[in-house]
Amino acid sequence: MLRVNTMWAGMGFENPVLNSQENFRKILYAMAYPGRIVTLEKPSQAPQGVHVAAWATLLTLCDASVKFYCDLPQDHMVALALNTLCHTVTVQDTLDADMVLLTQPQAWTTLCRFQMGTEDQPELGATVIAQLSCLASPQDPYDDGVLLLSGPGIFEQTAIRASGCLPDFWSWRKDTESLYPRGIDLFLTCGRFLTAIPRSVRVIGTKGISCTSP
């Protein structure tokens, strides 16, 4: 048992209090200024197949009250480590989850089933972390692989290079805008980088978004 606990402890933050507080500030900043990319404090080790920023976000936001879904196998170490470190319960259906981690973009068209909240309680909508093969600020907002956003926290519009998902996912995300204030809050990650697309933000254009896997 001691060996197991030591293994999971190696996937946490070196300084859990300070690192999680710093990441929480950065995540709040990303939510306040959608499309801006932040670099998160990294844990000692992330589970195989999980981006550092995605894992750091889970460690920062999850606790015993959160129901978690991941598209990796049920016995994958991400679920076991999250349960050990944060006491988070893993569920088998995206519709039951408060927090969702999507590691396989090619499956997104079949996984666009999330808690959307209600008119009275829109905060019950899921938080979705999606791993990309590329996340960057483009020099030209009209280059291929660029996502154009507008809404609160954005002056006119902003652009991010977000490669690694199916175009149908962004079409689905645009369709959810009519449901506001219901919807999902979306985090995009690649390596240590993260950006946020809250439900209040509109996807106003997708230029050549690719569907390559990370």
mmCIF file of N, CA and C in Angstrom, residues 67-127:
data_model
loop_
_atom_site.group_PDB
_atom_site.id
_atom_site.type_symbol
_atom_site.label_atom_id
_atom_site.label_comp_id
_atom_site.label_asym_id
_atom_site.label_seq_id
_atom_site.Cartn_x
_atom_site.Cartn_y
_atom_site.Cartn_z
ATOM 1 N N LYS A 67 -17.601 14.818 -10.120
ATOM 2 C CA LYS A 67 -17.733 13.561 -10.855
ATOM 3 C C LYS A 67 -16.976 13.702 -12.173
ATOM 4 N N PHE A 68 -16.076 12.769 -12.422
ATOM 5 C CA PHE A 68 -15.097 12.894 -13.500
ATOM 6 C C PHE A 68 -15.309 11.827 -14.568
ATOM 7 N N TYR A 69 -15.179 12.247 -15.835
ATOM 8 C CA TYR A 69 -15.213 11.307 -16.959
ATOM 9 C C TYR A 69 -13.958 11.513 -17.803
ATOM 10 N N CYS A 70 -13.385 10.394 -18.266
ATOM 11 C CA CYS A 70 -12.247 10.451 -19.180
ATOM 12 C C CYS A 70 -12.471 9.436 -20.291
ATOM 13 N N ASP A 71 -12.039 9.769 -21.498
ATOM 14 C CA ASP A 71 -12.233 8.854 -22.616
ATOM 15 C C ASP A 71 -11.174 7.750 -22.666
ATOM 16 N N LEU A 72 -10.233 7.749 -21.706
ATOM 17 C CA LEU A 72 -9.280 6.657 -21.585
ATOM 18 C C LEU A 72 -9.951 5.472 -20.883
ATOM 19 N N PRO A 73 -9.363 4.278 -20.950
ATOM 20 C CA PRO A 73 -9.971 3.110 -20.303
ATOM 21 C C PRO A 73 -10.223 3.338 -18.814
ATOM 22 N N GLN A 74 -11.240 2.666 -18.303
ATOM 23 C CA GLN A 74 -11.665 2.856 -16.917
ATOM 24 C C GLN A 74 -10.543 2.590 -15.923
ATOM 25 N N ASP A 75 -9.666 1.622 -16.245
ATOM 26 C CA ASP A 75 -8.591 1.276 -15.323
ATOM 27 C C ASP A 75 -7.308 2.058 -15.592
ATOM 28 N N HIS A 76 -7.381 3.082 -16.432
ATOM 29 C CA HIS A 76 -6.191 3.900 -16.700
ATOM 30 C C HIS A 76 -5.771 4.630 -15.433
ATOM 31 N N MET A 77 -4.480 4.887 -15.308
ATOM 32 C CA MET A 77 -3.962 5.483 -14.078
ATOM 33 C C MET A 77 -4.488 6.889 -13.817
ATOM 34 N N VAL A 78 -5.015 7.586 -14.837
ATOM 35 C CA VAL A 78 -5.516 8.944 -14.592
ATOM 36 C C VAL A 78 -6.681 8.918 -13.615
ATOM 37 N N ALA A 79 -7.583 7.955 -13.763
ATOM 38 C CA ALA A 79 -8.728 7.857 -12.853
ATOM 39 C C ALA A 79 -8.281 7.423 -11.464
ATOM 40 N N LEU A 80 -7.364 6.468 -11.406
ATOM 41 C CA LEU A 80 -6.885 5.976 -10.122
ATOM 42 C C LEU A 80 -6.113 7.050 -9.362
ATOM 43 N N ALA A 81 -5.254 7.764 -10.085
ATOM 44 C CA ALA A 81 -4.461 8.812 -9.439
ATOM 45 C C ALA A 81 -5.344 9.958 -8.975
ATOM 46 N N LEU A 82 -6.341 10.329 -9.775
ATOM 47 C CA LEU A 82 -7.209 11.445 -9.399
ATOM 48 C C LEU A 82 -8.057 11.087 -8.183
ATOM 49 N N ASN A 83 -8.488 9.841 -8.125
ATOM 50 C CA ASN A 83 -9.253 9.394 -6.967
ATOM 51 C C ASN A 83 -8.391 9.407 -5.707
ATOM 52 N N THR A 84 -7.131 8.974 -5.842
ATOM 53 C CA THR A 84 -6.235 8.928 -4.687
ATOM 54 C C THR A 84 -5.841 10.330 -4.223
ATOM 55 N N LEU A 85 -5.520 11.209 -5.169
ATOM 56 C CA LEU A 85 -4.996 12.529 -4.814
ATOM 57 C C LEU A 85 -6.093 13.535 -4.479
ATOM 58 N N CYS A 86 -7.251 13.420 -5.151
ATOM 59 C CA CYS A 86 -8.313 14.423 -4.986
ATOM 60 C C CYS A 86 -9.629 13.825 -4.493
ATOM 61 N N HIS A 87 -9.683 12.508 -4.340
ATOM 62 C CA HIS A 87 -10.896 11.803 -3.887
ATOM 63 C C HIS A 87 -12.055 12.002 -4.856
ATOM 64 N N THR A 88 -11.722 12.191 -6.130
ATOM 65 C CA THR A 88 -12.727 12.415 -7.166
ATOM 66 C C THR A 88 -13.264 11.071 -7.673
ATOM 67 N N VAL A 89 -14.571 11.006 -7.878
ATOM 68 C CA VAL A 89 -15.226 9.786 -8.346
ATOM 69 C C VAL A 89 -15.308 9.797 -9.874
ATOM 70 N N THR A 90 -14.960 8.677 -10.495
ATOM 71 C CA THR A 90 -15.046 8.548 -11.948
ATOM 72 C C THR A 90 -16.388 7.950 -12.342
ATOM 73 N N VAL A 91 -17.022 8.530 -13.374
ATOM 74 C CA VAL A 91 -18.294 8.022 -13.892
ATOM 75 C C VAL A 91 -18.086 7.513 -15.308
ATOM 76 N N GLN A 92 -19.050 6.749 -15.808
ATOM 77 C CA GLN A 92 -18.909 6.069 -17.093
ATOM 78 C C GLN A 92 -19.656 6.749 -18.239
ATOM 79 N N ASP A 93 -20.341 7.843 -17.952
ATOM 80 C CA ASP A 93 -21.120 8.545 -18.980
ATOM 81 C C ASP A 93 -20.838 10.035 -18.874
ATOM 82 N N THR A 94 -20.585 10.668 -20.008
ATOM 83 C CA THR A 94 -20.310 12.111 -20.005
ATOM 84 C C THR A 94 -21.474 12.907 -19.434
ATOM 85 N N LEU A 95 -22.697 12.395 -19.581
ATOM 86 C CA LEU A 95 -23.865 13.125 -19.084
ATOM 87 C C LEU A 95 -23.925 13.166 -17.563
ATOM 88 N N ASP A 96 -23.156 12.311 -16.904
ATOM 89 C CA ASP A 96 -23.130 12.286 -15.443
ATOM 90 C C ASP A 96 -21.969 13.086 -14.869
ATOM 91 N N ALA A 97 -21.095 13.609 -15.733
ATOM 92 C CA ALA A 97 -19.828 14.181 -15.277
ATOM 93 C C ALA A 97 -19.895 15.704 -15.126
ATOM 94 N N ASP A 98 -19.247 16.192 -14.069
ATOM 95 C CA ASP A 98 -19.024 17.632 -13.891
ATOM 96 C C ASP A 98 -17.762 18.069 -14.625
ATOM 97 N N MET A 99 -16.779 17.182 -14.669
ATOM 98 C CA MET A 99 -15.487 17.454 -15.291
ATOM 99 C C MET A 99 -15.186 16.357 -16.297
ATOM 100 N N VAL A 100 -14.848 16.752 -17.527
ATOM 101 C CA VAL A 100 -14.616 15.792 -18.604
ATOM 102 C C VAL A 100 -13.234 16.028 -19.189
ATOM 103 N N LEU A 101 -12.465 14.965 -19.367
ATOM 104 C CA LEU A 101 -11.179 15.036 -20.059
ATOM 105 C C LEU A 101 -11.281 14.254 -21.355
ATOM 106 N N LEU A 102 -11.064 14.955 -22.480
ATOM 107 C CA LEU A 102 -11.075 14.323 -23.800
ATOM 108 C C LEU A 102 -9.648 14.303 -24.332
ATOM 109 N N THR A 103 -9.094 13.113 -24.480
ATOM 110 C CA THR A 103 -7.725 12.972 -24.968
ATOM 111 C C THR A 103 -7.666 12.551 -26.425
ATOM 112 N N GLN A 104 -8.796 12.099 -26.993
ATOM 113 C CA GLN A 104 -8.809 11.543 -28.344
ATOM 114 C C GLN A 104 -9.764 12.337 -29.228
ATOM 115 N N PRO A 105 -9.232 13.326 -29.939
ATOM 116 C CA PRO A 105 -10.092 14.200 -30.758
ATOM 117 C C PRO A 105 -10.942 13.462 -31.775
ATOM 118 N N GLN A 106 -10.440 12.348 -32.298
ATOM 119 C CA GLN A 106 -11.195 11.632 -33.327
ATOM 120 C C GLN A 106 -12.506 11.081 -32.805
ATOM 121 N N ALA A 107 -12.688 11.045 -31.483
ATOM 122 C CA ALA A 107 -13.919 10.520 -30.893
ATOM 123 C C ALA A 107 -14.897 11.615 -30.510
ATOM 124 N N TRP A 108 -14.545 12.864 -30.725
ATOM 125 C CA TRP A 108 -15.362 13.955 -30.204
ATOM 126 C C TRP A 108 -16.765 13.996 -30.783
ATOM 127 N N THR A 109 -16.926 13.616 -32.030
ATOM 128 C CA THR A 109 -18.260 13.692 -32.630
ATOM 129 C C THR A 109 -19.248 12.753 -31.947
ATOM 130 N N THR A 110 -18.747 11.719 -31.308
ATOM 131 C CA THR A 110 -19.643 10.798 -30.615
ATOM 132 C C THR A 110 -19.720 11.094 -29.118
ATOM 133 N N LEU A 111 -18.962 12.092 -28.666
ATOM 134 C CA LEU A 111 -18.905 12.380 -27.235
ATOM 135 C C LEU A 111 -19.477 13.746 -26.885
ATOM 136 N N CYS A 112 -20.146 14.378 -27.822
ATOM 137 C CA CYS A 112 -20.701 15.715 -27.555
ATOM 138 C C CYS A 112 -22.015 15.600 -26.778
ATOM 139 N N ARG A 113 -21.944 14.920 -25.658
ATOM 140 C CA ARG A 113 -23.089 14.727 -24.772
ATOM 141 C C ARG A 113 -22.624 15.089 -23.370
ATOM 142 N N PHE A 114 -22.910 16.325 -22.969
ATOM 143 C CA PHE A 114 -22.426 16.808 -21.692
ATOM 144 C C PHE A 114 -23.572 17.428 -20.893
ATOM 145 N N GLN A 115 -23.369 17.521 -19.587
ATOM 146 C CA GLN A 115 -24.285 18.314 -18.770
ATOM 147 C C GLN A 115 -24.234 19.756 -19.259
ATOM 148 N N MET A 116 -25.386 20.339 -19.521
ATOM 149 C CA MET A 116 -25.454 21.708 -20.043
ATOM 150 C C MET A 116 -25.988 22.691 -19.010
ATOM 151 N N GLY A 117 -26.350 22.209 -17.819
ATOM 152 C CA GLY A 117 -26.953 23.078 -16.826
ATOM 153 C C GLY A 117 -28.418 23.334 -17.137
ATOM 154 N N THR A 118 -29.045 24.151 -16.317
ATOM 155 C CA THR A 118 -30.442 24.530 -16.525
ATOM 156 C C THR A 118 -30.543 26.049 -16.555
ATOM 157 N N GLU A 119 -31.720 26.558 -16.921
ATOM 158 C CA GLU A 119 -31.909 28.018 -16.924
ATOM 159 C C GLU A 119 -31.718 28.589 -15.527
ATOM 160 N N ASP A 120 -32.175 27.863 -14.518
ATOM 161 C CA ASP A 120 -32.046 28.335 -13.137
ATOM 162 C C ASP A 120 -30.662 28.078 -12.560
ATOM 163 N N GLN A 121 -29.996 27.020 -13.020
ATOM 164 C CA GLN A 121 -28.673 26.662 -12.505
ATOM 165 C C GLN A 121 -27.711 26.354 -13.661
ATOM 166 N N PRO A 122 -27.345 27.380 -14.420
ATOM 167 C CA PRO A 122 -26.436 27.139 -15.553
ATOM 168 C C PRO A 122 -25.057 26.687 -15.116
ATOM 169 N N GLU A 123 -24.698 26.948 -13.843
ATOM 170 C CA GLU A 123 -23.380 26.537 -13.356
ATOM 171 C C GLU A 123 -23.227 25.020 -13.286
ATOM 172 N N LEU A 124 -24.321 24.291 -13.463
ATOM 173 C CA LEU A 124 -24.250 22.834 -13.453
ATOM 174 C C LEU A 124 -23.726 22.270 -14.779
ATOM 175 N N GLY A 125 -23.528 23.137 -15.760
ATOM 176 C CA GLY A 125 -22.936 22.698 -17.017
ATOM 177 C C GLY A 125 -21.532 22.173 -16.799
ATOM 178 N N ALA A 126 -21.129 21.211 -17.610
ATOM 179 C CA ALA A 126 -19.839 20.546 -17.422
ATOM 180 C C ALA A 126 -18.677 21.464 -17.793
ATOM 181 N N THR A 127 -17.529 21.172 -17.187
ATOM 182 C CA THR A 127 -16.249 21.734 -17.605
ATOM 183 C C THR A 127 -15.531 20.667 -18.411
#
